[in-house]
Coordinates of C-alpha atoms in Angstrom, one line a residue:
L1 CA -83.1 72.5 25.6
M2 CA -82.8 70.9 22.1
F3 CA -80.2 73.0 20.3
S4 CA -79.1 72.9 16.6
F5 CA -76.7 74.8 14.4
D6 CA -76.3 74.8 10.6
I7 CA -73.4 76.3 8.7
S8 CA -74.6 78.2 5.7
G9 CA -72.4 78.8 2.6
I10 CA -70.6 75.5 2.6
Q11 CA -70.9 74.9 -1.2
R12 CA -69.6 78.3 -2.1
F13 CA -66.8 78.1 0.4
I14 CA -65.5 74.7 -0.8
Y15 CA -66.0 74.8 -4.6
T16 CA -65.4 78.4 -5.6
I17 CA -61.7 77.9 -6.2
S18 CA -59.2 77.9 -9.1
G19 CA -55.5 77.6 -9.8
E20 CA -53.0 74.8 -9.6
G21 CA -53.4 72.0 -7.0
A22 CA -57.2 72.4 -7.1
L23 CA -57.8 68.9 -5.8
K24 CA -55.6 69.3 -2.7
T25 CA -57.3 72.7 -2.1
L26 CA -60.7 71.1 -2.4
R27 CA -59.8 68.5 0.1
A28 CA -58.2 71.0 2.5
R29 CA -61.3 73.3 2.4
S30 CA -63.6 70.4 3.0
F31 CA -61.5 69.1 5.8
Y32 CA -61.3 72.6 7.4
L33 CA -65.1 72.9 7.5
E34 CA -65.5 69.4 9.0
I35 CA -63.1 70.1 11.8
F36 CA -64.6 73.6 12.1
A37 CA -68.0 72.1 12.9
E38 CA -66.5 69.6 15.4
H39 CA -64.5 72.3 17.1
L40 CA -67.6 74.5 17.5
I41 CA -69.5 71.5 19.0
D42 CA -66.7 71.0 21.6
C43 CA -66.5 74.8 22.4
L44 CA -70.2 75.0 23.2
L45 CA -70.2 71.7 25.2
K46 CA -67.2 72.8 27.2
E47 CA -68.8 76.2 27.9
C48 CA -71.9 74.4 29.2
G49 CA -69.8 71.9 31.3
L50 CA -71.0 68.9 29.2
S51 CA -69.4 66.1 27.2
R52 CA -70.0 64.6 23.7
A53 CA -72.6 62.3 25.3
N54 CA -74.9 65.3 24.8
L55 CA -74.2 65.3 21.0
I56 CA -77.1 63.7 19.2
Y57 CA -75.9 64.1 15.6
S58 CA -73.2 65.9 13.6
G59 CA -72.5 65.9 9.9
G60 CA -72.6 68.1 6.8
G61 CA -72.1 71.3 8.9
H62 CA -75.2 70.5 10.9
C63 CA -75.6 69.2 14.5
Y64 CA -78.2 68.5 17.2
M65 CA -77.3 68.7 20.9
L66 CA -79.4 68.1 24.1
L67 CA -78.5 70.8 26.6
P68 CA -79.8 71.7 30.1
N69 CA -82.5 74.4 29.9
T70 CA -80.8 76.8 32.4
E71 CA -80.1 80.4 32.4
K72 CA -76.4 79.7 32.1
T73 CA -76.9 77.5 29.1
R74 CA -79.2 79.9 27.3
K75 CA -76.7 82.7 27.8
A76 CA -73.9 80.5 26.6
V77 CA -75.8 79.6 23.4
Q78 CA -76.5 83.3 22.7
N79 CA -72.9 84.3 23.3
F80 CA -71.7 81.3 21.1
S81 CA -73.9 82.4 18.2
Q82 CA -72.9 86.1 18.4
G83 CA -69.2 85.4 19.0
V84 CA -68.8 82.9 16.2
N85 CA -70.7 84.9 13.6
S86 CA -68.8 88.0 14.5
W87 CA -65.6 86.1 13.9
L88 CA -66.9 84.7 10.6
L89 CA -67.9 88.2 9.5
E90 CA -64.4 89.5 10.2
R91 CA -62.6 86.6 8.5
F92 CA -64.9 85.6 5.6
G93 CA -67.4 88.4 5.2
D94 CA -70.8 87.0 4.3
L95 CA -69.3 83.8 2.8
L96 CA -70.1 81.7 5.9
Y97 CA -72.8 82.0 8.5
L98 CA -73.7 80.0 11.6
A99 CA -77.5 79.7 12.0
T100 CA -78.6 78.5 15.4
G101 CA -81.9 77.4 16.8
S102 CA -83.3 75.9 20.1
T103 CA -86.5 74.8 21.7
E104 CA -87.5 73.7 25.1
C105 CA -88.6 70.1 25.7
S106 CA -89.3 67.8 28.6
A107 CA -88.2 64.3 29.4
D108 CA -91.8 63.2 28.6
D109 CA -91.4 64.8 25.2
L110 CA -88.2 63.0 24.5
M111 CA -89.7 59.7 25.5
N112 CA -92.8 60.6 23.3
A113 CA -95.0 60.1 26.3
G114 CA -98.7 61.0 25.8
F115 CA -98.6 60.5 22.0
T116 CA -101.9 60.1 20.2
E117 CA -102.8 58.8 16.8
S118 CA -102.4 62.2 15.3
Y119 CA -99.8 63.9 17.6
S120 CA -96.2 63.0 18.5
P121 CA -94.5 65.2 21.2
Y122 CA -91.1 64.0 20.0
K123 CA -91.8 64.8 16.4
D124 CA -93.0 68.3 17.5
I125 CA -89.6 69.1 19.1
F126 CA -87.9 68.9 15.7
I127 CA -90.7 70.8 13.9
R128 CA -90.3 73.7 16.4
L129 CA -86.5 73.4 16.1
G130 CA -86.7 73.7 12.3
R131 CA -88.7 76.8 12.6
S132 CA -86.2 78.3 15.0
L133 CA -83.3 77.6 12.6
S134 CA -85.3 79.1 9.7
Q135 CA -85.8 82.3 11.6
S136 CA -82.1 82.5 12.3
K137 CA -81.3 82.2 8.6
L138 CA -83.9 84.8 7.7
K139 CA -82.3 87.3 10.1
R140 CA -78.6 86.7 9.5
Y141 CA -77.3 90.1 10.4
S142 CA -78.2 92.9 12.7
A143 CA -78.2 96.6 11.7
D144 CA -74.8 96.9 13.4
D145 CA -73.4 94.0 11.4
I146 CA -74.6 95.6 8.1
R147 CA -73.0 98.9 9.0
R148 CA -69.8 97.1 10.0
M149 CA -69.7 95.3 6.6
N150 CA -70.3 98.6 4.7
S151 CA -67.6 100.3 6.6
I152 CA -64.8 97.8 5.9
S153 CA -62.1 99.4 3.9
R154 CA -59.5 97.7 1.7
G155 CA -55.9 98.8 1.8
E156 CA -54.0 99.6 -1.4
T157 CA -52.0 96.4 -1.1
E158 CA -55.0 94.1 -1.0
R159 CA -55.9 92.3 -4.2
E160 CA -57.9 89.2 -5.2
C161 CA -56.5 85.9 -4.1
K162 CA -56.0 83.7 -7.2
V163 CA -57.4 80.6 -5.4
C164 CA -60.5 81.8 -3.6
G165 CA -61.1 85.2 -5.4
E166 CA -61.6 87.0 -2.1
V167 CA -60.0 90.5 -1.7
R168 CA -57.6 90.0 1.2
R169 CA -54.0 90.9 2.1
L170 CA -51.9 88.5 0.0
V171 CA -48.9 86.5 1.2
L172 CA -45.7 88.4 0.3
G173 CA -44.3 87.2 -3.0
D174 CA -47.3 85.1 -3.9
D175 CA -50.8 85.7 -5.3
I176 CA -52.8 83.9 -2.6
C177 CA -54.2 85.1 0.7
D178 CA -52.9 84.0 4.1
F179 CA -55.8 81.7 4.7
C180 CA -55.4 79.8 1.3
N181 CA -51.7 79.7 1.9
K182 CA -52.2 77.9 5.3
L183 CA -54.7 75.5 3.7
R184 CA -52.2 74.7 1.0
R185 CA -49.6 73.9 3.6
I186 CA -51.9 71.8 5.8
S187 CA -53.1 69.8 2.8
S188 CA -49.8 68.0 2.6
E189 CA -50.1 67.1 6.3
L190 CA -53.6 65.6 5.8
I191 CA -52.1 62.5 4.0
K192 CA -49.4 61.8 6.5
E193 CA -49.8 59.0 9.1
N194 CA -49.5 59.4 12.9
R195 CA -50.7 63.0 13.0
V196 CA -53.0 64.4 15.6
L197 CA -55.2 67.5 15.2
C198 CA -54.6 70.0 18.0
V199 CA -56.5 73.2 18.7
T200 CA -54.7 75.7 20.9
Y201 CA -55.5 79.1 22.5
E202 CA -52.1 80.3 21.4
K203 CA -50.0 79.9 18.2
I204 CA -47.5 77.1 18.1
E205 CA -44.0 78.2 17.0
N206 CA -43.0 77.1 13.5
A207 CA -46.4 75.6 12.8
I208 CA -49.2 76.4 10.3
N209 CA -51.7 77.8 12.9
L210 CA -54.9 77.7 10.9
D211 CA -57.4 80.1 12.4
M212 CA -60.5 78.8 14.3
P213 CA -63.2 80.8 16.1
L214 CA -63.9 80.8 19.8
Q215 CA -67.3 81.5 21.3
S216 CA -65.9 84.8 22.6
G217 CA -65.1 85.9 19.1
R218 CA -61.4 85.5 19.7
T219 CA -59.2 83.2 17.6
A220 CA -57.9 79.7 18.3
Y221 CA -55.3 77.8 16.1
L222 CA -55.5 74.4 14.5
N223 CA -52.4 72.4 13.6
R224 CA -51.8 68.8 12.6
V225 CA -48.8 67.6 14.4
G226 CA -47.0 64.4 15.3
Y227 CA -48.2 62.3 18.2
D228 CA -44.9 62.8 20.1
E229 CA -45.2 66.6 19.6
V230 CA -48.7 66.6 21.2
I231 CA -47.4 64.6 24.2
S232 CA -44.5 67.0 24.7
L233 CA -46.9 70.0 24.3
Q234 CA -49.3 68.8 26.9
K235 CA -46.5 68.3 29.3
A236 CA -45.0 71.7 28.7
R237 CA -48.0 73.9 27.9
R238 CA -51.1 72.0 28.9
D239 CA -53.0 75.2 29.6
I240 CA -53.0 76.3 26.0
I241 CA -54.6 73.1 24.6
L242 CA -58.3 73.4 23.9
S243 CA -59.0 70.1 22.2
T244 CA -57.3 67.3 20.2
Y245 CA -58.6 65.0 17.5
G246 CA -57.5 61.7 16.0
I247 CA -58.7 60.9 12.5
N248 CA -59.8 57.3 12.1
K249 CA -57.3 56.2 14.8
L250 CA -57.3 56.1 18.6
Y251 CA -54.3 57.7 20.3
T252 CA -53.8 57.0 24.0
G253 CA -52.2 59.4 26.4
V254 CA -53.6 62.5 24.8
N255 CA -55.8 64.8 26.9
Y256 CA -59.0 66.6 25.6
Y257 CA -59.1 63.9 22.9
S258 CA -61.9 62.9 20.5
K259 CA -61.7 60.2 17.9
L260 CA -63.3 61.3 14.6
W261 CA -64.2 59.1 11.7
M262 CA -63.5 60.8 8.3
G263 CA -64.0 59.6 4.8
N264 CA -60.4 60.5 3.6
Y265 CA -59.5 57.9 1.0
F266 CA -57.4 59.2 -1.9
A267 CA -55.7 57.7 -4.9
K268 CA -51.9 57.5 -4.2
D269 CA -49.0 57.7 -6.5
S270 CA -45.9 55.5 -6.2
D271 CA -44.5 57.8 -3.5
G272 CA -47.7 57.8 -1.4
G273 CA -48.7 61.3 -2.6
M274 CA -52.1 62.3 -3.7
F275 CA -52.9 62.1 -7.5
T276 CA -53.7 65.4 -9.2
F277 CA -56.7 65.9 -11.5
E278 CA -54.3 65.4 -14.5
E279 CA -53.0 62.1 -13.1
L280 CA -56.5 60.9 -12.2
A281 CA -57.6 61.6 -15.8
K282 CA -54.7 59.6 -17.2
C283 CA -55.8 56.6 -15.1
S284 CA -59.1 56.5 -16.9
R285 CA -59.8 53.7 -19.3
G286 CA -60.4 55.1 -22.8
I287 CA -61.1 58.8 -22.9
E288 CA -59.1 60.8 -20.4
K289 CA -61.7 62.5 -18.3
I290 CA -62.4 63.4 -14.7
G291 CA -65.4 61.7 -13.2
V292 CA -67.4 63.6 -10.5
L293 CA -70.0 62.0 -8.3
R294 CA -72.4 63.8 -6.0
A295 CA -74.9 61.8 -4.0
D296 CA -77.0 62.1 -0.9
V297 CA -79.6 60.0 1.0
D298 CA -83.2 60.2 -0.2
F299 CA -85.8 61.5 2.3
L300 CA -83.3 61.6 5.2
G301 CA -85.2 64.5 6.9
K302 CA -88.4 62.5 6.7
A303 CA -86.5 59.4 8.0
F304 CA -85.4 61.4 11.1
I305 CA -88.8 62.8 11.7
E306 CA -91.0 59.8 10.8
G307 CA -88.6 56.9 10.3
F308 CA -89.8 54.9 13.3
E309 CA -93.5 55.5 13.0
R310 CA -95.6 52.5 12.5
Q311 CA -98.2 53.1 9.8
D312 CA -101.7 51.8 10.1
S313 CA -101.3 51.0 13.8
R314 CA -102.8 52.1 17.1
E315 CA -99.2 52.3 18.3
K316 CA -98.0 54.6 15.6
Y317 CA -95.5 56.5 17.8
K318 CA -94.5 53.7 20.2
Y319 CA -91.0 53.4 18.8
V320 CA -90.4 57.1 18.2
A321 CA -87.6 57.8 20.7
L322 CA -84.4 59.9 20.9
S323 CA -82.2 56.8 21.4
R324 CA -83.4 55.2 18.1
Y325 CA -82.8 58.4 16.1
S326 CA -79.4 58.9 17.7
T327 CA -78.4 55.4 16.8
L328 CA -79.7 55.9 13.2
S329 CA -77.6 59.1 12.8
R330 CA -74.5 57.3 14.2
R331 CA -74.8 54.3 11.9
L332 CA -75.3 56.6 8.9
S333 CA -72.2 58.6 9.8
L334 CA -70.2 55.4 10.2
F335 CA -71.1 54.4 6.6
F336 CA -70.2 57.7 5.1
K337 CA -67.2 58.4 7.3
K338 CA -65.7 55.0 8.1
Y339 CA -66.9 52.2 5.9
I340 CA -66.6 54.2 2.7
N341 CA -62.8 54.1 3.1
E342 CA -62.8 50.3 3.3
I343 CA -65.2 50.0 0.3
L344 CA -62.8 52.0 -1.9
S345 CA -59.7 50.0 -0.9
Q346 CA -58.7 46.7 -2.5
D347 CA -59.2 44.9 0.8
F348 CA -63.0 45.1 0.7
S349 CA -64.5 41.6 0.4
D350 CA -67.8 42.3 -1.5
P351 CA -67.8 41.6 -5.3
R352 CA -67.0 44.8 -7.1
F353 CA -68.9 46.3 -10.1
Y354 CA -67.0 46.8 -13.3
L355 CA -68.1 48.5 -16.5
S356 CA -66.1 46.1 -18.7
K357 CA -65.4 42.4 -18.4
E358 CA -61.8 42.9 -19.3
K359 CA -61.2 45.1 -16.2
A360 CA -63.0 42.5 -14.0
R361 CA -60.5 39.9 -15.2
Q362 CA -57.5 42.1 -14.2
G363 CA -58.3 41.6 -10.5
R364 CA -58.9 43.9 -7.6
Q365 CA -57.0 47.1 -7.2
D366 CA -57.3 50.3 -5.1
R367 CA -59.8 52.6 -6.8
K368 CA -58.3 55.6 -8.6
V369 CA -60.6 58.0 -6.9
T370 CA -60.4 60.7 -4.1
I371 CA -63.0 61.6 -1.6
V372 CA -63.4 65.4 -1.4
Y373 CA -66.2 65.1 1.1
S374 CA -68.2 62.3 2.7
G375 CA -70.2 62.6 5.9
G376 CA -73.6 62.7 7.4
D377 CA -75.7 61.7 4.4
D378 CA -73.9 63.0 1.3
L379 CA -70.6 62.7 -0.6
F380 CA -68.5 64.2 -3.3
I381 CA -66.0 62.0 -5.1
V382 CA -63.6 62.7 -8.0
G383 CA -61.3 60.4 -10.0
A384 CA -60.8 58.5 -13.2
W385 CA -64.2 58.7 -14.8
D386 CA -64.8 54.9 -15.2
E387 CA -63.7 54.2 -11.6
V388 CA -66.0 56.9 -10.2
L389 CA -69.0 55.4 -12.0
E390 CA -68.1 51.9 -10.8
V391 CA -67.7 53.3 -7.3
A392 CA -71.1 54.8 -7.5
V393 CA -72.7 51.4 -8.1
D394 CA -70.6 49.8 -5.4
L395 CA -71.7 52.3 -2.8
R396 CA -75.3 52.1 -3.8
T397 CA -75.3 48.3 -3.6
I398 CA -73.6 48.1 -0.3
F399 CA -75.7 51.0 1.2
E400 CA -78.8 49.0 0.2
K401 CA -77.5 46.0 2.1
Y402 CA -76.4 48.2 5.0
T403 CA -79.8 49.7 5.5
G404 CA -81.8 46.6 4.6
G405 CA -83.4 48.5 1.7
A406 CA -85.0 51.0 4.2
L407 CA -82.9 53.9 2.8
T408 CA -81.7 54.8 -0.7
F409 CA -79.6 57.5 -2.2
S410 CA -79.6 59.3 -5.5
A411 CA -76.6 60.5 -7.4
G412 CA -75.3 62.7 -10.2
F413 CA -72.4 61.7 -12.3
G414 CA -70.5 64.1 -14.6
M415 CA -67.5 63.8 -16.8
F416 CA -65.1 66.8 -17.3
D417 CA -61.8 67.8 -18.8
R418 CA -59.1 68.0 -16.1
T419 CA -58.8 71.8 -16.6
F420 CA -62.6 72.4 -16.2
P421 CA -63.4 74.9 -13.4
V422 CA -64.0 73.1 -10.1
S423 CA -67.0 75.3 -9.2
R424 CA -68.7 74.4 -12.5
M425 CA -68.0 70.7 -12.0
A426 CA -69.8 70.9 -8.7
E427 CA -72.6 73.0 -10.0
L428 CA -73.3 70.8 -13.1
T429 CA -73.1 67.6 -11.1
A430 CA -75.5 69.1 -8.6
I431 CA -78.0 69.6 -11.4
L432 CA -77.6 66.0 -12.4
E433 CA -78.2 64.9 -8.8
S434 CA -81.4 67.0 -8.7
R435 CA -82.5 65.4 -11.9
A436 CA -82.0 61.9 -10.4
K437 CA -84.0 62.9 -7.4
G438 CA -86.8 64.2 -9.7
I439 CA -87.2 60.9 -11.6
D440 CA -90.3 60.1 -9.5
D441 CA -91.6 60.4 -6.0
K442 CA -89.4 57.5 -4.7
K443 CA -86.1 58.8 -6.1
N444 CA -83.4 56.1 -5.8
A445 CA -81.7 57.0 -9.2
I446 CA -78.6 58.1 -11.0
S447 CA -78.3 60.7 -13.7
L448 CA -75.3 60.6 -16.0
F449 CA -73.2 62.8 -18.3
G450 CA -75.1 66.1 -18.9
E451 CA -78.0 67.9 -20.5
D452 CA -76.5 68.2 -24.0
M453 CA -75.9 64.4 -24.4
P454 CA -77.9 62.8 -27.3
V455 CA -80.8 60.9 -25.8
G456 CA -84.3 59.7 -26.7
G457 CA -87.0 60.9 -24.3
G458 CA -87.2 63.8 -22.0
I459 CA -85.3 62.8 -18.8
G460 CA -81.8 62.3 -20.3
H461 CA -79.5 59.5 -19.1
T462 CA -81.4 59.2 -15.8
Y463 CA -82.3 55.8 -14.4
K464 CA -83.4 53.9 -11.4
W465 CA -80.3 52.1 -10.0
D466 CA -81.6 48.6 -10.9
V467 CA -82.4 49.7 -14.4
F468 CA -79.0 51.2 -14.9
I469 CA -77.2 48.1 -13.6
E470 CA -79.4 45.4 -15.1
K471 CA -80.7 47.0 -18.3
V472 CA -78.1 49.5 -19.4
V473 CA -74.9 47.8 -18.3
N474 CA -75.6 44.0 -17.8
E475 CA -77.9 43.8 -20.9
K476 CA -77.1 46.4 -23.5
L477 CA -73.5 47.4 -22.7
R478 CA -72.6 43.7 -22.4
A479 CA -74.3 42.9 -25.7
I480 CA -72.2 45.5 -27.5
E481 CA -69.0 44.4 -25.7
D482 CA -69.6 40.7 -26.4
Y483 CA -70.2 41.3 -30.1
F484 CA -67.2 43.5 -30.7
E485 CA -65.0 41.1 -28.7
I486 CA -66.0 38.1 -30.8
S487 CA -66.1 40.0 -34.1
K488 CA -63.0 42.1 -33.7
N489 CA -61.3 40.4 -36.7
L490 CA -64.2 41.1 -39.1
D491 CA -63.7 44.1 -41.3
S492 CA -67.3 45.1 -41.0
A493 CA -67.1 45.4 -37.2
K494 CA -63.8 47.3 -36.9
G495 CA -63.6 50.7 -35.3
N496 CA -66.2 52.9 -33.5
A497 CA -67.6 54.5 -36.7
F498 CA -70.4 51.9 -36.9
L499 CA -71.5 52.8 -33.3
Y500 CA -71.5 56.6 -34.1
R501 CA -73.7 56.0 -37.1
L502 CA -76.0 53.7 -35.2
M503 CA -76.3 56.3 -32.4
G504 CA -77.4 58.9 -35.0
F505 CA -80.2 56.6 -36.3
V506 CA -81.3 55.6 -32.8
V507 CA -81.6 59.3 -31.7
R508 CA -83.9 59.9 -34.6
A509 CA -85.7 56.6 -34.5
G510 CA -89.0 58.3 -33.8
D511 CA -89.1 58.7 -37.6
R512 CA -89.6 55.2 -39.0
V513 CA -87.3 56.0 -41.9
N514 CA -84.4 56.0 -39.5
I515 CA -85.5 52.6 -38.2
A516 CA -85.2 51.3 -41.8
R517 CA -81.8 52.9 -42.1
C518 CA -80.7 51.3 -38.9
A519 CA -81.8 47.9 -40.2
Y520 CA -79.8 48.5 -43.4
L521 CA -76.8 49.5 -41.3
L522 CA -77.1 46.2 -39.3
G523 CA -77.5 44.3 -42.6
R524 CA -74.1 45.6 -43.8
L525 CA -72.5 43.8 -40.8
I526 CA -73.4 40.3 -42.0
P527 CA -70.2 38.2 -41.8
N528 CA -68.8 36.9 -45.0
E529 CA -68.1 33.3 -45.8
K530 CA -64.8 33.3 -44.0
A531 CA -66.4 34.0 -40.6
S532 CA -66.7 31.3 -38.0
D533 CA -69.9 29.9 -36.7
V534 CA -69.3 31.7 -33.4
E535 CA -68.9 35.0 -35.2
R536 CA -72.1 34.4 -37.2
E537 CA -74.0 33.5 -34.1
A538 CA -72.7 36.7 -32.4
Y539 CA -73.8 38.8 -35.3
S540 CA -77.3 37.2 -35.4
R541 CA -77.8 37.7 -31.7
F542 CA -76.5 41.3 -31.7
S543 CA -78.5 42.5 -34.8
R544 CA -81.7 40.8 -33.4
D545 CA -81.3 42.5 -30.1
V546 CA -80.5 46.0 -31.5
Y547 CA -83.4 45.9 -33.9
K548 CA -85.8 44.9 -31.0
W549 CA -84.5 47.7 -28.8
I550 CA -84.8 50.5 -31.4
L551 CA -88.6 49.7 -31.7
N552 CA -89.1 50.7 -28.0
E553 CA -88.5 54.2 -26.8
E554 CA -87.2 53.2 -23.3
D555 CA -84.9 50.5 -24.8
R556 CA -83.6 53.1 -27.3
R557 CA -82.7 55.5 -24.4
Q558 CA -80.9 52.7 -22.6
L559 CA -79.1 51.7 -25.7
L560 CA -77.8 55.2 -26.3
T561 CA -76.4 55.4 -22.7
A562 CA -74.7 52.0 -23.3
I563 CA -73.2 53.1 -26.6
N564 CA -71.9 56.3 -24.9
I565 CA -70.2 54.3 -22.1
Y566 CA -68.7 51.8 -24.6
L567 CA -67.3 54.6 -26.8
Y568 CA -65.8 56.3 -23.8
L569 CA -64.2 53.1 -22.6
N570 CA -62.8 52.4 -26.0
R571 CA -61.8 55.9 -27.1
N572 CA -58.1 56.1 -28.2
K573 CA -56.0 58.3 -25.9
E574 CA -54.9 60.3 -29.0
D575 CA -58.4 61.0 -30.2
K576 CA -59.3 64.5 -29.1
N577 CA -62.8 64.5 -30.6
D578 CA -65.1 64.7 -27.6

């Protein structure tokens, strides 16, 4: 029995928050859902008498498991779905839902035996499974569930939580609900070392006891406790321990243990605490803005269904096998859950990408970014805006090497004020990500800034990765940077006013009058007789390049993006003009 579940409502659950400490809350809610999914996997496997050897893939609130097709298992799967969804309905209303699906398959199907040029038994398993999941999502609630939701009454003391906005009973003396209060408390535990996650059937005294569902519909409790505490607990109350997890570290001597990789890198202050949005913005070079990166792998669904097919071959399905896809999913998870932590730290050996040459000369440092979520095939990263954009290029370059160019990912990059609502950050960056994926039928692109940025052309600041790196940054941004670095002592080249005027002419360069105005503006930069030969040569090269670029629509678009980046990098901290 090939079984799958998919948690619906993840985006709304994670990003619809407000209030102080938004970044810690984001991380805590993302962490909760990741452990939530792993906990559900272990609950079902334990009910079926199986181990994690039967887990094919997990990530992004989604999983595949290979289960025995017995009456006991089918009943366990049915009870699991009903019990968990009943619990979710009670705790979160219609915010979260667990869609489940399954399909029968044989050993021959899994080995793809009997394939023909036009039919793959293995591929058909996942087609049927996808249909089963879709049916589950279309029929989320029974008539009894709907009547139950309509009959829920709210007490007079229940008001909206200021963090999640849900109407629940609030913690006494505070304006947040019990669940958000527990998440706030556990967020400080997530950054501590030598902590083990422990799920128990009963509450642990003087602990956080974050609610988790059981397949029966009852509640289990999650805590992150010290290693010594877990050892003591399993000696004294072994019967109440359901499962334990170590994050990015193996702990010996702990029963019911699973080691989980998790992308949990965060920018640290001098005391080892996590930077806030405000502190991350202050770490930015130039303008103080928060950078947000959303990205996911292109055509991953197609890769899992058709990735090992051999085109134009009589043996098209020869290498289509469960073991290969299981290995593929594991290696992708390792990149987004393990290696990403190393890439963001200063110990990573590959050359880093920098927007400015000056920053490259300063030497390697830990990136001032924080992973909100990274797993399966997608990621969400926030931080100092320039660092986030540099990280985006690093991840793309290393991912291309990691996959041998067989897989790519597309990304959206947005810049926001530190007080901008988190839900809107996520929403607008998702739009940019979609725009990047819509660049052409091969995707593999990045879209920057936002819809209202001045651009020439109809697709905004959206580029294939190679074009962005080589043409926008290494060619045009470097040309601007080199000219102003050499000519910084010339009166004609001082300040950013020239670039703002140049930008205005470039935006309207479809009208040839503005090309003439641009040429006139460049002519006013001619160095005087006191200028050195180096400065004269720098001007000649810069003016020649700019004039050549404004005559071509694509070059104009790239030049506008480069000017924007340069202005952001060199905006005075006191300048409030955005």
